């Protein structure tokens, strides 16, 4: 179907492309990540934005077979290329949850949990070789919550030991707060404290003091970039 769309587009047969695209959007098997990825790519090349949205309204992220890691990786890349990185992250989280279950049952090795999406920067559109599924604090929070609910304590420890605090994206205030709540629930106080400090350095001082109440007293007049308390000041100093 994807190849036929491309051929019709190349031949300039726009009416046929529109009819076929609509039919394909409703007929693509949602459990096949390669089929979904191929169709999204064909729609992207053909400029069929409405049909991309039609496919995504059928929620392929929830239905796709996550055991096909290669296919899932391709689908994540296409989600990113069509401007839906948030759904790529959601799919990566599903894969992580699936692998956590497999690891707990002994059907997979712990190292496999980091093969998708950590080893392929294309999956979540990272420019620096890291995966957004790991860097995005909200996605991390969901992953930790899922592992915690499954009592997968060893996998949580491995995730925390992988340098999470250093990699987390500091642009998402809400996500950082959610991540800190999950770290607190997972009794990962040391990592939570490190993330809170990074949040403060990124300008989210309110997040820092929310999870470090003593900081409100310690940094009564603010916090300097080097972590030291700001000198006392009054409104007349402004």
XYZ file of N, CA and C in Angstrom, residues 121-122 124-132:
33
model
N 19.502 6.602 18.797
C 19.102 7.987 19.052
C 17.982 8.420 18.122
N 17.819 7.733 16.985
C 16.788 8.134 16.036
C 15.400 7.919 16.607
N 13.762 8.543 19.384
C 13.023 9.656 19.980
C 13.525 11.001 19.494
N 14.344 10.985 18.462
C 14.750 12.242 17.860
C 15.818 12.975 18.619
N 16.644 12.273 19.348
C 17.687 12.947 20.106
C 18.802 13.373 19.176
N 19.300 14.581 19.366
C 20.396 15.076 18.542
C 21.752 14.730 19.136
N 21.766 14.261 20.359
C 23.045 14.066 21.028
C 23.314 12.610 21.360
N 22.590 11.691 20.711
C 22.862 10.286 20.919
C 22.193 9.706 22.132
N 21.317 10.481 22.792
C 20.608 9.960 23.942
C 19.140 9.851 23.583
N 18.423 8.993 24.268
C 17.024 8.802 23.943
C 16.140 9.731 24.738
N 15.176 10.339 24.057
C 14.235 11.209 24.764
C 13.396 10.421 25.733
